[in-house]
Amino acid sequence: MMKTRRDALCLLPLGGLGEIGMNLMLYGVDNEFFVCDCGVQFCDPWMVGAEYRLPDLDLLLEYKDLIRAIVLTHGHEDHIGAVQFVGGLLKVPVYAPRFAAEIIRLKEEEYGTHVVKDLIVTDEKDAIKVGSMVIRLLRVTHSIPDTYALVIDTPFGRVVHTSDFKMDDTPFDGVGFDYDAFEKQGDKGVRVLLSDSTNALVEGHTRSEKEIIGTIGKRIQEAKGRVLVSLFASNVHRVLGIIEKAREAGKKVAIVGKSIHLYLEAYRRAGYLTTPLDLVDERRIESLDDRELVILCTGSQAEPRSALVRASLQDHENLRIHAGDLVVLSSRIIPGNEKAIFRMVNNLARLGATVLHERVADVHASGHACREEERQMIRLLRPKAFIPIHGEYAFMKAHHELALEEGVQDSILVENGHLIEVTKHGIEVLEHMPLNHHYVDGPVIGDEEEMKLDERKKMAWQGVVAVWVSIEKKKKRLGARCNIKTLGIPILEKKMLDELEIHLCEEIEDMPLFVHKKQIEETIEGCIRGFFRRKIDKKPFVLSFIQFGED
Ligand SMILES: [Zn+2]
Protein backbone atom coordinates (compact mmCIF):
# COMPACT_ATOMS: atom_id res chain seq x y z
CA MET A 1 0.00 0.00 0.00
CA MET A 2 1.18 3.48 -0.84
CA LYS A 3 1.18 6.24 1.72
CA THR A 4 0.91 9.79 0.52
CA ARG A 5 3.92 12.06 0.74
CA ARG A 6 3.49 15.01 3.06
CA ASP A 7 3.86 17.48 0.24
CA ALA A 8 1.57 16.03 -2.39
CA LEU A 9 -2.01 15.31 -3.33
CA CYS A 10 -2.52 11.69 -4.21
CA LEU A 11 -5.04 10.33 -6.74
CA LEU A 12 -5.75 6.67 -7.27
CA PRO A 13 -8.44 5.60 -9.76
CA LEU A 14 -9.80 2.10 -9.10
CA GLY A 15 -12.39 2.06 -11.86
CA GLY A 16 -13.86 3.92 -14.81
CA LEU A 17 -10.60 4.71 -16.60
CA GLY A 18 -10.06 2.66 -19.74
CA GLU A 19 -13.56 1.26 -19.42
CA ILE A 20 -17.18 2.40 -19.20
CA GLY A 21 -18.68 2.04 -15.72
CA MET A 22 -17.54 1.14 -12.21
CA ASN A 23 -16.28 4.64 -11.47
CA LEU A 24 -14.25 5.03 -8.30
CA MET A 25 -11.37 7.35 -7.48
CA LEU A 26 -9.44 7.89 -4.26
CA TYR A 27 -8.24 11.38 -3.34
CA GLY A 28 -5.83 11.86 -0.45
CA VAL A 29 -3.59 14.38 1.30
CA ASP A 30 -1.47 13.51 4.34
CA ASN A 31 -2.90 10.01 4.48
CA GLU A 32 -6.47 11.19 4.75
CA PHE A 33 -8.56 9.98 1.82
CA PHE A 34 -12.05 10.14 0.41
CA VAL A 35 -13.66 7.95 -2.21
CA CYS A 36 -15.23 9.78 -5.14
CA ASP A 37 -18.09 7.69 -6.60
CA CYS A 38 -18.62 4.03 -6.05
CA GLY A 39 -19.98 2.34 -9.16
CA VAL A 40 -20.59 -1.09 -10.57
CA GLN A 41 -20.24 -2.46 -14.04
CA PHE A 42 -22.73 -4.90 -15.51
CA CYS A 43 -20.97 -8.11 -16.49
CA ASP A 44 -20.50 -9.34 -20.02
CA PRO A 45 -22.12 -12.69 -20.79
CA TRP A 46 -18.66 -14.27 -20.88
CA MET A 47 -18.31 -13.71 -17.14
CA VAL A 48 -20.66 -16.65 -16.79
CA GLY A 49 -23.08 -16.25 -13.92
CA ALA A 50 -21.63 -13.02 -12.45
CA GLU A 51 -24.00 -10.05 -12.49
CA TYR A 52 -21.81 -7.11 -11.48
CA ARG A 53 -18.15 -6.28 -11.42
CA LEU A 54 -16.92 -4.23 -8.44
CA PRO A 55 -13.76 -2.24 -7.78
CA ASP A 56 -10.94 -3.94 -5.86
CA LEU A 57 -12.44 -4.40 -2.38
CA ASP A 58 -9.19 -5.84 -0.96
CA LEU A 59 -7.33 -2.67 -1.85
CA LEU A 60 -10.07 -0.49 -0.35
CA LEU A 61 -9.85 -2.59 2.79
CA GLU A 62 -6.12 -1.90 2.94
CA TYR A 63 -6.85 1.84 2.87
CA LYS A 64 -9.77 1.45 5.30
CA ASP A 65 -8.20 3.28 8.25
CA LEU A 66 -7.22 6.20 6.06
CA ILE A 67 -10.54 6.71 4.25
CA ARG A 68 -12.79 9.31 5.88
CA ALA A 69 -15.77 9.59 3.50
CA ILE A 70 -17.48 8.49 0.31
CA VAL A 71 -18.69 11.35 -1.87
CA LEU A 72 -21.14 10.57 -4.69
CA THR A 73 -21.70 12.82 -7.70
CA HIS A 74 -25.03 11.43 -9.00
CA GLY A 75 -27.36 8.46 -8.92
CA HIS A 76 -26.33 6.39 -11.97
CA GLU A 77 -25.49 2.77 -11.12
CA ASP A 78 -21.97 3.14 -12.49
CA HIS A 79 -21.45 5.80 -9.78
CA ILE A 80 -23.43 4.50 -6.79
CA GLY A 81 -24.07 0.80 -7.49
CA ALA A 82 -21.19 -0.45 -5.32
CA VAL A 83 -21.99 1.77 -2.36
CA GLN A 84 -23.80 -1.05 -0.55
CA PHE A 85 -20.64 -3.18 -0.77
CA VAL A 86 -17.99 -0.51 -0.24
CA GLY A 87 -20.09 1.37 2.35
CA GLY A 88 -20.42 -1.77 4.43
CA LEU A 89 -16.69 -2.33 4.24
CA LEU A 90 -15.45 1.17 5.06
CA LYS A 91 -18.15 2.30 7.52
CA VAL A 92 -17.64 5.99 6.77
CA PRO A 93 -20.21 8.72 6.06
CA VAL A 94 -21.64 8.65 2.54
CA TYR A 95 -22.37 12.09 1.07
CA ALA A 96 -24.88 11.99 -1.78
CA PRO A 97 -27.00 14.44 -3.78
CA ARG A 98 -30.67 14.23 -2.75
CA PHE A 99 -31.91 12.10 -5.65
CA ALA A 100 -28.99 9.64 -5.41
CA ALA A 101 -29.58 9.36 -1.66
CA GLU A 102 -33.26 8.47 -2.21
CA ILE A 103 -32.28 5.77 -4.73
CA ILE A 104 -29.84 4.26 -2.21
CA ARG A 105 -32.53 4.29 0.50
CA LEU A 106 -35.18 2.79 -1.76
CA LYS A 107 -32.88 -0.01 -2.84
CA GLU A 108 -32.00 -0.77 0.75
CA GLU A 109 -35.72 -0.97 1.52
CA GLU A 110 -36.22 -3.29 -1.43
CA TYR A 111 -33.41 -5.64 -0.41
CA GLY A 112 -34.17 -5.31 3.29
CA THR A 113 -30.60 -4.24 4.04
CA HIS A 114 -29.22 -1.32 6.00
CA VAL A 115 -25.58 -1.18 5.04
CA VAL A 116 -25.25 2.53 4.29
CA LYS A 117 -25.72 3.79 7.84
CA ASP A 118 -24.53 7.36 7.67
CA LEU A 119 -26.09 8.80 4.51
CA ILE A 120 -25.82 12.57 4.31
CA VAL A 121 -27.74 14.52 1.69
CA THR A 122 -25.49 17.13 0.15
CA ASP A 123 -25.87 20.06 -2.20
CA GLU A 124 -24.06 23.17 -3.36
CA LYS A 125 -24.40 24.90 0.01
CA ASP A 126 -22.32 22.31 1.84
CA ALA A 127 -18.58 22.00 2.29
CA ILE A 128 -17.29 18.54 3.11
CA LYS A 129 -14.02 18.52 5.01
CA VAL A 130 -11.62 15.58 4.69
CA GLY A 131 -8.32 16.39 6.41
CA SER A 132 -6.89 19.41 4.67
CA MET A 133 -9.22 19.00 1.66
CA VAL A 134 -12.53 20.83 1.29
CA ILE A 135 -15.00 19.38 -1.21
CA ARG A 136 -17.85 21.39 -2.72
CA LEU A 137 -20.51 20.38 -5.23
CA LEU A 138 -21.08 22.28 -8.46
CA ARG A 139 -24.23 21.52 -10.41
CA VAL A 140 -23.99 20.16 -13.98
CA THR A 141 -26.55 18.90 -16.49
CA HIS A 142 -26.66 15.17 -17.28
CA SER A 143 -29.20 12.40 -17.99
CA ILE A 144 -30.30 11.97 -14.36
CA PRO A 145 -31.52 14.64 -11.92
CA ASP A 146 -29.14 16.09 -9.32
CA THR A 147 -25.74 15.67 -10.91
CA TYR A 148 -22.72 17.52 -9.59
CA ALA A 149 -19.09 18.08 -10.37
CA LEU A 150 -16.73 18.19 -7.38
CA VAL A 151 -14.53 21.17 -6.65
CA ILE A 152 -11.82 20.03 -4.27
CA ASP A 153 -9.66 22.61 -2.57
CA THR A 154 -6.35 21.14 -1.46
CA PRO A 155 -3.06 22.60 -0.17
CA PHE A 156 -1.74 21.82 -3.67
CA GLY A 157 -4.36 23.72 -5.56
CA ARG A 158 -7.94 23.31 -6.68
CA VAL A 159 -9.08 20.15 -8.43
CA VAL A 160 -12.26 19.94 -10.50
CA HIS A 161 -13.68 16.46 -11.03
CA THR A 162 -16.50 16.87 -13.57
CA SER A 163 -17.95 13.38 -13.18
CA ASP A 164 -20.52 12.83 -15.98
CA PHE A 165 -21.82 15.99 -17.59
CA LYS A 166 -23.20 17.63 -20.69
CA MET A 167 -23.83 21.31 -21.31
CA ASP A 168 -27.58 21.56 -21.71
CA ASP A 169 -29.05 25.05 -21.90
CA THR A 170 -32.63 23.77 -21.90
CA PRO A 171 -32.91 20.72 -19.66
CA PHE A 172 -36.35 19.50 -18.57
CA ASP A 173 -36.17 21.13 -15.11
CA GLY A 174 -35.20 24.49 -16.62
CA VAL A 175 -31.91 24.76 -14.70
CA GLY A 176 -29.42 25.06 -17.54
CA PHE A 177 -25.69 24.44 -17.35
CA ASP A 178 -24.08 27.19 -15.30
CA TYR A 179 -21.17 28.41 -17.45
CA ASP A 180 -20.49 31.34 -15.13
CA ALA A 181 -19.98 29.15 -12.09
CA PHE A 182 -17.34 27.15 -13.94
CA GLU A 183 -15.69 30.24 -15.34
CA LYS A 184 -15.45 31.65 -11.82
CA GLN A 185 -13.57 28.54 -10.73
CA GLY A 186 -11.30 29.06 -13.72
CA ASP A 187 -10.68 32.66 -12.63
CA LYS A 188 -9.71 31.49 -9.15
CA GLY A 189 -7.29 29.00 -10.69
CA VAL A 190 -7.58 25.25 -11.32
CA ARG A 191 -4.58 23.02 -10.66
CA VAL A 192 -6.06 19.82 -12.17
CA LEU A 193 -9.17 19.09 -14.21
CA LEU A 194 -10.50 15.53 -14.45
CA SER A 195 -13.17 15.43 -17.14
CA ASP A 196 -15.71 13.02 -18.68
CA SER A 197 -14.35 11.39 -21.87
CA THR A 198 -17.36 9.24 -22.85
CA ASN A 199 -18.04 11.17 -26.08
CA ALA A 200 -14.51 12.41 -26.85
CA LEU A 201 -14.73 10.80 -30.28
CA VAL A 202 -18.04 12.47 -31.11
CA GLU A 203 -17.77 15.83 -32.85
CA GLY A 204 -20.04 18.75 -32.04
CA HIS A 205 -22.48 19.35 -29.21
CA THR A 206 -25.04 17.04 -27.57
CA ARG A 207 -28.68 17.69 -28.28
CA SER A 208 -30.73 19.25 -25.51
CA GLU A 209 -33.15 17.16 -23.48
CA LYS A 210 -35.96 19.56 -24.37
CA GLU A 211 -35.32 19.01 -28.08
CA ILE A 212 -35.55 15.22 -27.75
CA ILE A 213 -38.69 15.37 -25.64
CA GLY A 214 -40.13 17.68 -28.30
CA THR A 215 -39.28 15.26 -31.13
CA ILE A 216 -40.84 12.32 -29.29
CA GLY A 217 -43.83 14.53 -28.42
CA LYS A 218 -44.37 15.24 -32.11
CA ARG A 219 -44.40 11.50 -32.86
CA ILE A 220 -46.93 11.01 -30.06
CA GLN A 221 -49.09 13.83 -31.44
CA GLU A 222 -49.06 12.35 -34.96
CA ALA A 223 -49.45 8.67 -34.05
CA LYS A 224 -52.66 6.99 -35.11
CA GLY A 225 -52.03 3.98 -32.89
CA ARG A 226 -50.26 3.38 -29.59
CA VAL A 227 -46.79 4.73 -28.89
CA LEU A 228 -44.42 2.71 -26.72
CA VAL A 229 -41.34 4.57 -25.52
CA SER A 230 -38.55 2.55 -23.99
CA LEU A 231 -35.85 4.39 -22.07
CA PHE A 232 -33.47 4.28 -19.13
CA ALA A 233 -35.57 4.35 -15.97
CA SER A 234 -33.07 6.71 -14.33
CA ASN A 235 -33.78 9.42 -16.91
CA VAL A 236 -36.71 10.67 -14.84
CA HIS A 237 -36.78 14.02 -16.61
CA ARG A 238 -37.36 12.35 -19.96
CA VAL A 239 -40.03 10.10 -18.41
CA LEU A 240 -41.84 13.18 -17.06
CA GLY A 241 -41.33 15.12 -20.28
CA ILE A 242 -42.95 12.35 -22.31
CA ILE A 243 -45.85 12.10 -19.84
CA GLU A 244 -46.35 15.85 -20.31
CA LYS A 245 -46.30 15.54 -24.12
CA ALA A 246 -48.78 12.65 -24.02
CA ARG A 247 -51.15 14.80 -21.94
CA GLU A 248 -50.81 17.66 -24.40
CA ALA A 249 -51.80 15.25 -27.17
CA GLY A 250 -54.84 14.22 -25.14
CA LYS A 251 -53.50 10.74 -24.44
CA LYS A 252 -53.20 8.61 -21.34
CA VAL A 253 -49.97 7.08 -20.04
CA ALA A 254 -49.17 3.66 -18.61
CA ILE A 255 -45.83 2.60 -17.19
CA VAL A 256 -44.61 -0.98 -17.52
CA GLY A 257 -41.38 -1.84 -15.72
CA LYS A 258 -40.60 -1.82 -12.03
CA SER A 259 -37.47 0.31 -12.30
CA ILE A 260 -39.31 3.29 -13.86
CA HIS A 261 -41.67 3.30 -10.85
CA LEU A 262 -38.69 3.03 -8.50
CA TYR A 263 -36.89 6.07 -9.92
CA LEU A 264 -40.14 8.09 -10.00
CA GLU A 265 -40.68 7.20 -6.35
CA ALA A 266 -37.13 8.37 -5.52
CA TYR A 267 -37.87 11.61 -7.36
CA ARG A 268 -41.09 12.03 -5.39
CA ARG A 269 -39.36 11.32 -2.06
CA ALA A 270 -36.66 13.82 -2.97
CA GLY A 271 -39.46 16.37 -3.04
CA TYR A 272 -39.25 17.12 -6.75
CA LEU A 273 -42.59 15.59 -7.74
CA THR A 274 -45.53 16.99 -5.85
CA THR A 275 -48.54 16.25 -8.05
CA PRO A 276 -49.95 12.77 -8.72
CA LEU A 277 -49.14 11.42 -12.19
CA ASP A 278 -52.56 9.88 -12.83
CA LEU A 279 -51.27 6.85 -14.71
CA VAL A 280 -53.21 3.99 -16.28
CA ASP A 281 -52.68 0.74 -14.36
CA GLU A 282 -50.70 -1.63 -16.58
CA ARG A 283 -53.40 -4.29 -16.16
CA ARG A 284 -55.85 -1.96 -17.91
CA ILE A 285 -53.72 -1.35 -20.99
CA GLU A 286 -55.74 -3.66 -23.22
CA SER A 287 -59.03 -2.02 -22.27
CA LEU A 288 -58.00 1.33 -23.77
CA ASP A 289 -58.32 2.42 -27.35
CA ASP A 290 -54.97 2.29 -29.20
CA ARG A 291 -55.27 5.93 -30.24
CA GLU A 292 -55.41 7.21 -26.70
CA LEU A 293 -52.48 5.41 -25.13
CA VAL A 294 -48.76 6.03 -24.61
CA ILE A 295 -46.76 3.37 -22.81
CA LEU A 296 -43.43 3.97 -21.11
CA CYS A 297 -41.49 0.77 -20.61
CA THR A 298 -38.10 -0.66 -19.74
CA GLY A 299 -36.03 -2.78 -22.11
CA SER A 300 -34.24 -0.30 -24.37
CA GLN A 301 -31.08 -2.43 -24.02
CA ALA A 302 -33.04 -5.66 -24.58
CA GLU A 303 -32.32 -6.84 -21.04
CA PRO A 304 -33.65 -10.42 -20.93
CA ARG A 305 -36.41 -9.98 -18.32
CA SER A 306 -37.41 -6.45 -19.30
CA ALA A 307 -40.94 -5.49 -20.31
CA LEU A 308 -40.22 -4.78 -23.97
CA VAL A 309 -38.24 -7.96 -24.59
CA ARG A 310 -40.98 -10.04 -23.02
CA ALA A 311 -43.62 -8.22 -25.06
CA SER A 312 -41.56 -8.80 -28.22
CA LEU A 313 -41.64 -12.53 -27.40
CA GLN A 314 -45.39 -12.38 -26.61
CA ASP A 315 -44.52 -13.33 -23.07
CA HIS A 316 -45.76 -10.35 -21.02
CA GLU A 317 -48.97 -10.72 -19.09
CA ASN A 318 -50.12 -7.13 -19.54
CA LEU A 319 -48.20 -5.74 -22.47
CA ARG A 320 -48.92 -7.11 -25.93
CA ILE A 321 -47.67 -5.65 -29.20
CA HIS A 322 -50.39 -4.59 -31.62
CA ALA A 323 -50.02 -4.20 -35.38
CA GLY A 324 -49.58 -0.47 -35.95
CA ASP A 325 -47.76 0.23 -32.64
CA LEU A 326 -44.94 2.74 -32.82
CA VAL A 327 -42.04 1.66 -30.63
CA VAL A 328 -39.42 4.30 -29.82
CA LEU A 329 -36.11 3.18 -28.28
CA SER A 330 -35.10 6.45 -26.65
CA SER A 331 -31.64 5.49 -25.49
CA ARG A 332 -28.18 4.74 -26.71
CA ILE A 333 -27.60 1.43 -28.47
CA ILE A 334 -24.75 0.36 -26.20
CA PRO A 335 -22.02 -1.57 -28.02
CA GLY A 336 -22.18 -5.13 -26.80
CA ASN A 337 -25.98 -5.04 -26.55
CA GLU A 338 -26.48 -4.54 -30.29
CA LYS A 339 -27.23 -8.14 -31.19
CA ALA A 340 -29.86 -8.52 -28.49
CA ILE A 341 -31.40 -5.12 -29.31
CA PHE A 342 -31.74 -5.87 -33.01
CA ARG A 343 -33.14 -9.35 -32.28
CA MET A 344 -35.83 -7.57 -30.23
CA VAL A 345 -36.36 -4.93 -32.94
CA ASN A 346 -36.94 -7.71 -35.49
CA ASN A 347 -39.37 -9.51 -33.22
CA LEU A 348 -41.31 -6.27 -32.66
CA ALA A 349 -41.44 -5.66 -36.42
CA ARG A 350 -42.64 -9.23 -36.95
CA LEU A 351 -45.59 -8.44 -34.63
CA GLY A 352 -46.49 -5.44 -36.77
CA ALA A 353 -44.80 -2.59 -34.89
CA THR A 354 -42.71 0.20 -36.41
CA VAL A 355 -39.51 0.68 -34.43
CA LEU A 356 -37.52 3.92 -34.21
CA HIS A 357 -34.09 4.07 -32.61
CA GLU A 358 -31.15 6.49 -32.48
CA ARG A 359 -29.68 5.21 -35.75
CA VAL A 360 -32.79 6.03 -37.78
CA ALA A 361 -34.38 9.00 -35.99
CA ASP A 362 -33.55 11.78 -33.49
CA VAL A 363 -35.05 9.98 -30.52
CA HIS A 364 -32.16 10.07 -28.06
CA ALA A 365 -29.80 12.68 -26.65
CA SER A 366 -26.63 11.59 -24.92
CA GLY A 367 -26.02 12.62 -21.31
CA HIS A 368 -22.29 13.01 -21.93
CA ALA A 369 -20.51 16.02 -23.38
CA CYS A 370 -19.34 15.81 -27.00
CA ARG A 371 -16.04 17.31 -28.16
CA GLU A 372 -17.21 20.92 -28.31
CA GLU A 373 -18.50 20.79 -24.75
CA GLU A 374 -15.33 19.05 -23.56
CA ARG A 375 -13.33 21.81 -25.23
CA GLN A 376 -15.49 24.45 -23.60
CA MET A 377 -15.01 22.87 -20.16
CA ILE A 378 -11.24 23.17 -20.62
CA ARG A 379 -11.59 26.79 -21.78
CA LEU A 380 -13.82 27.76 -18.84
CA LEU A 381 -11.52 26.22 -16.24
CA ARG A 382 -8.10 26.78 -17.88
CA PRO A 383 -6.44 24.07 -15.73
CA LYS A 384 -2.69 23.67 -15.36
CA ALA A 385 -3.00 19.89 -15.59
CA PHE A 386 -5.54 17.55 -17.13
CA ILE A 387 -6.55 13.93 -16.63
CA PRO A 388 -9.20 12.38 -18.86
CA ILE A 389 -11.58 10.09 -16.92
CA HIS A 390 -14.71 8.01 -17.60
CA GLY A 391 -14.24 6.22 -20.88
CA GLU A 392 -12.54 3.56 -22.90
CA TYR A 393 -8.85 4.07 -23.57
CA ALA A 394 -9.38 5.43 -27.09
CA PHE A 395 -11.89 8.00 -25.80
CA MET A 396 -9.53 9.13 -23.05
CA LYS A 397 -6.67 9.38 -25.55
CA ALA A 398 -8.74 11.62 -27.85
CA HIS A 399 -9.67 13.78 -24.84
CA HIS A 400 -6.01 13.96 -23.74
CA GLU A 401 -5.04 15.16 -27.24
CA LEU A 402 -7.85 17.73 -27.15
CA ALA A 403 -6.46 19.12 -23.88
CA LEU A 404 -2.97 19.40 -25.38
CA GLU A 405 -4.48 21.13 -28.41
CA GLU A 406 -6.12 23.59 -26.01
CA GLY A 407 -2.72 24.39 -24.57
CA VAL A 408 -3.00 22.63 -21.19
CA GLN A 409 0.52 22.45 -19.76
CA ASP A 410 0.38 18.90 -18.40
CA SER A 411 -2.06 16.32 -19.62
CA ILE A 412 -1.55 12.74 -18.54
CA LEU A 413 -3.24 9.61 -19.76
CA VAL A 414 -3.66 7.14 -16.92
CA GLU A 415 -5.63 3.99 -16.21
CA ASN A 416 -7.11 2.22 -13.21
CA GLY A 417 -4.47 1.43 -10.60
CA HIS A 418 -2.13 4.29 -11.56
CA LEU A 419 -1.07 6.18 -8.46
CA ILE A 420 -0.76 9.86 -9.34
CA GLU A 421 0.94 12.56 -7.32
CA VAL A 422 0.19 16.25 -7.71
CA THR A 423 2.56 18.76 -6.16
CA LYS A 424 2.75 22.53 -6.54
CA HIS A 425 5.32 21.96 -9.28
CA GLY A 426 4.18 18.98 -11.27
CA ILE A 427 2.05 15.91 -11.74
CA GLU A 428 3.45 12.43 -12.12
CA VAL A 429 2.48 8.79 -12.17
CA LEU A 430 4.32 6.97 -9.40
CA GLU A 431 3.41 3.36 -9.98
CA HIS A 432 0.83 1.03 -11.45
CA MET A 433 -0.82 -1.03 -8.73
CA PRO A 434 -2.25 -4.38 -9.78
CA LEU A 435 -6.02 -4.48 -9.17
CA ASN A 436 -8.09 -7.46 -8.21
CA HIS A 437 -11.68 -6.76 -9.23
CA HIS A 438 -14.58 -8.34 -7.41
CA TYR A 439 -17.76 -9.86 -8.74
CA VAL A 440 -21.29 -10.24 -7.43
CA ASP A 441 -23.43 -13.28 -8.10
CA GLY A 442 -26.61 -13.13 -6.01
CA PRO A 443 -25.52 -13.15 -2.36
CA VAL A 444 -21.93 -14.16 -3.15
CA ILE A 445 -19.07 -11.68 -3.61
CA GLY A 446 -15.53 -12.68 -4.52
CA ASP A 447 -12.65 -12.09 -6.87
CA GLU A 448 -12.22 -13.86 -10.18
CA GLU A 449 -10.42 -16.78 -8.55
CA GLU A 450 -12.91 -17.13 -5.68
CA MET A 451 -15.90 -16.92 -8.01
CA LYS A 452 -14.38 -19.63 -10.24
CA LEU A 453 -15.18 -17.54 -13.30
CA ASP A 454 -12.58 -19.30 -15.40
CA GLU A 455 -13.92 -22.70 -14.41
CA ARG A 456 -17.51 -21.64 -15.16
CA LYS A 457 -16.49 -20.40 -18.59
CA LYS A 458 -14.65 -23.64 -19.37
CA MET A 459 -17.58 -25.71 -18.14
CA ALA A 460 -19.92 -23.81 -20.43
CA TRP A 461 -17.68 -24.33 -23.44
CA GLN A 462 -16.35 -27.82 -22.80
CA GLY A 463 -18.97 -29.59 -20.68
CA VAL A 464 -18.63 -32.01 -17.77
CA VAL A 465 -18.24 -35.79 -17.65
CA ALA A 466 -18.93 -37.72 -14.45
CA VAL A 467 -17.81 -41.31 -14.30
CA TRP A 468 -18.47 -43.97 -11.66
CA VAL A 469 -15.93 -46.79 -11.81
CA SER A 470 -16.05 -49.90 -9.76
CA ILE A 471 -12.81 -51.89 -9.80
CA GLU A 472 -12.27 -55.43 -8.64
CA LYS A 473 -8.87 -57.03 -8.16
CA LYS A 474 -9.18 -60.39 -9.90
CA LYS A 475 -6.45 -63.07 -9.64
CA LYS A 476 -4.21 -61.84 -12.42
CA ARG A 477 -5.69 -58.55 -13.52
CA LEU A 478 -8.14 -55.78 -12.70
CA GLY A 479 -11.80 -55.95 -13.61
CA ALA A 480 -13.74 -52.72 -14.17
CA ARG A 481 -17.30 -51.51 -14.66
CA CYS A 482 -18.04 -47.93 -15.73
CA ASN A 483 -21.07 -45.69 -15.78
CA ILE A 484 -20.79 -42.35 -17.52
CA LYS A 485 -23.04 -39.26 -17.36
CA THR A 486 -22.42 -36.04 -19.25
CA LEU A 487 -23.54 -32.43 -18.88
CA GLY A 488 -23.41 -29.82 -21.62
CA ILE A 489 -21.80 -32.11 -24.19
CA PRO A 490 -23.55 -32.76 -27.48
CA ILE A 491 -24.14 -36.52 -27.62
CA LEU A 492 -25.75 -37.25 -30.94
CA GLU A 493 -25.61 -41.05 -30.63
CA LYS A 494 -26.09 -43.03 -27.44
CA LYS A 495 -23.65 -45.59 -28.77
CA MET A 496 -20.86 -43.04 -28.45
CA LEU A 497 -21.12 -43.27 -24.65
CA ASP A 498 -21.37 -47.10 -24.77
CA GLU A 499 -18.22 -47.10 -26.86
CA LEU A 500 -16.49 -44.83 -24.33
CA GLU A 501 -17.51 -47.04 -21.38
CA ILE A 502 -16.08 -50.12 -23.08
CA HIS A 503 -12.91 -48.27 -24.03
CA LEU A 504 -12.47 -46.93 -20.50
CA CYS A 505 -12.95 -50.36 -18.87
CA GLU A 506 -10.34 -51.85 -21.21
CA GLU A 507 -7.86 -49.10 -20.34
CA ILE A 508 -8.30 -49.70 -16.61
CA GLU A 509 -8.15 -53.47 -16.93
CA ASP A 510 -4.85 -53.14 -18.80
CA MET A 511 -3.28 -51.39 -15.81
CA PRO A 512 -0.98 -53.30 -13.41
CA LEU A 513 -2.71 -55.16 -10.55
CA PHE A 514 -1.31 -52.98 -7.74
CA VAL A 515 -1.74 -49.62 -9.36
CA HIS A 516 -2.22 -46.49 -7.21
CA LYS A 517 -5.63 -44.78 -7.14
CA LYS A 518 -4.13 -41.49 -8.31
CA GLN A 519 -2.79 -43.20 -11.42
CA ILE A 520 -6.21 -44.67 -12.18
CA GLU A 521 -7.77 -41.22 -11.89
CA GLU A 522 -5.20 -39.80 -14.29
CA THR A 523 -5.80 -42.62 -16.76
CA ILE A 524 -9.56 -42.07 -16.61
CA GLU A 525 -9.19 -38.34 -17.19
CA GLY A 526 -6.71 -38.78 -20.04
CA CYS A 527 -8.85 -41.46 -21.66
CA ILE A 528 -12.10 -39.46 -21.49
CA ARG A 529 -10.59 -36.13 -22.57
CA GLY A 530 -8.73 -37.84 -25.41
CA PHE A 531 -11.92 -39.59 -26.52
CA PHE A 532 -13.98 -36.36 -26.70
CA ARG A 533 -11.14 -34.46 -28.30
CA ARG A 534 -10.93 -37.01 -31.12
CA LYS A 535 -14.71 -37.31 -31.53
CA ILE A 536 -16.02 -33.75 -31.15
CA ASP A 537 -12.99 -31.55 -30.44
CA LYS A 538 -13.91 -30.86 -26.78
CA LYS A 539 -11.87 -31.21 -23.60
CA PRO A 540 -14.49 -31.62 -20.85
CA PHE A 541 -14.04 -31.50 -17.09
CA VAL A 542 -13.87 -35.03 -15.71
CA LEU A 543 -15.16 -36.03 -12.26
CA SER A 544 -14.33 -39.60 -11.36
CA PHE A 545 -15.70 -41.65 -8.46
CA ILE A 546 -13.75 -44.86 -7.92
CA GLN A 547 -14.87 -47.75 -5.77
CA PHE A 548 -12.69 -50.79 -5.03
CA GLY A 549 -14.06 -54.25 -4.38
CA GLU A 550 -12.25 -57.58 -3.87
CA ASP A 551 -13.01 -60.59 -6.01
ZN1 LIG B 1 -23.99 9.33 -15.23
Short mmCIF file of C-alpha atoms and ligand atoms in Angstrom, two decimals, residues 23 73-79 142-144 147 163-165 196 198 234 367-368 390, ligand 1:
data_model
loop_
_atom_site.label_atom_id
_atom_site.label_comp_id
_atom_site.label_asym_id
_atom_site.label_seq_id
_atom_site.Cartn_x
_atom_site.Cartn_y
_atom_site.Cartn_z
CA ASN A 23 -16.28 4.64 -11.47
CA THR A 73 -21.70 12.82 -7.70
CA HIS A 74 -25.03 11.43 -9.00
CA GLY A 75 -27.36 8.46 -8.92
CA HIS A 76 -26.33 6.39 -11.97
CA GLU A 77 -25.49 2.77 -11.12
CA ASP A 78 -21.97 3.14 -12.49
CA HIS A 79 -21.45 5.80 -9.78
CA HIS A 142 -26.66 15.17 -17.28
CA SER A 143 -29.20 12.40 -17.99
CA ILE A 144 -30.30 11.97 -14.36
CA THR A 147 -25.74 15.67 -10.91
CA SER A 163 -17.95 13.38 -13.18
CA ASP A 164 -20.52 12.83 -15.98
CA PHE A 165 -21.82 15.99 -17.59
CA ASP A 196 -15.71 13.02 -18.68
CA THR A 198 -17.36 9.24 -22.85
CA SER A 234 -33.07 6.71 -14.33
CA GLY A 367 -26.02 12.62 -21.31
CA HIS A 368 -22.29 13.01 -21.93
CA HIS A 390 -14.71 8.01 -17.60
ZN ZN B 1 -23.99 9.33 -15.23
#
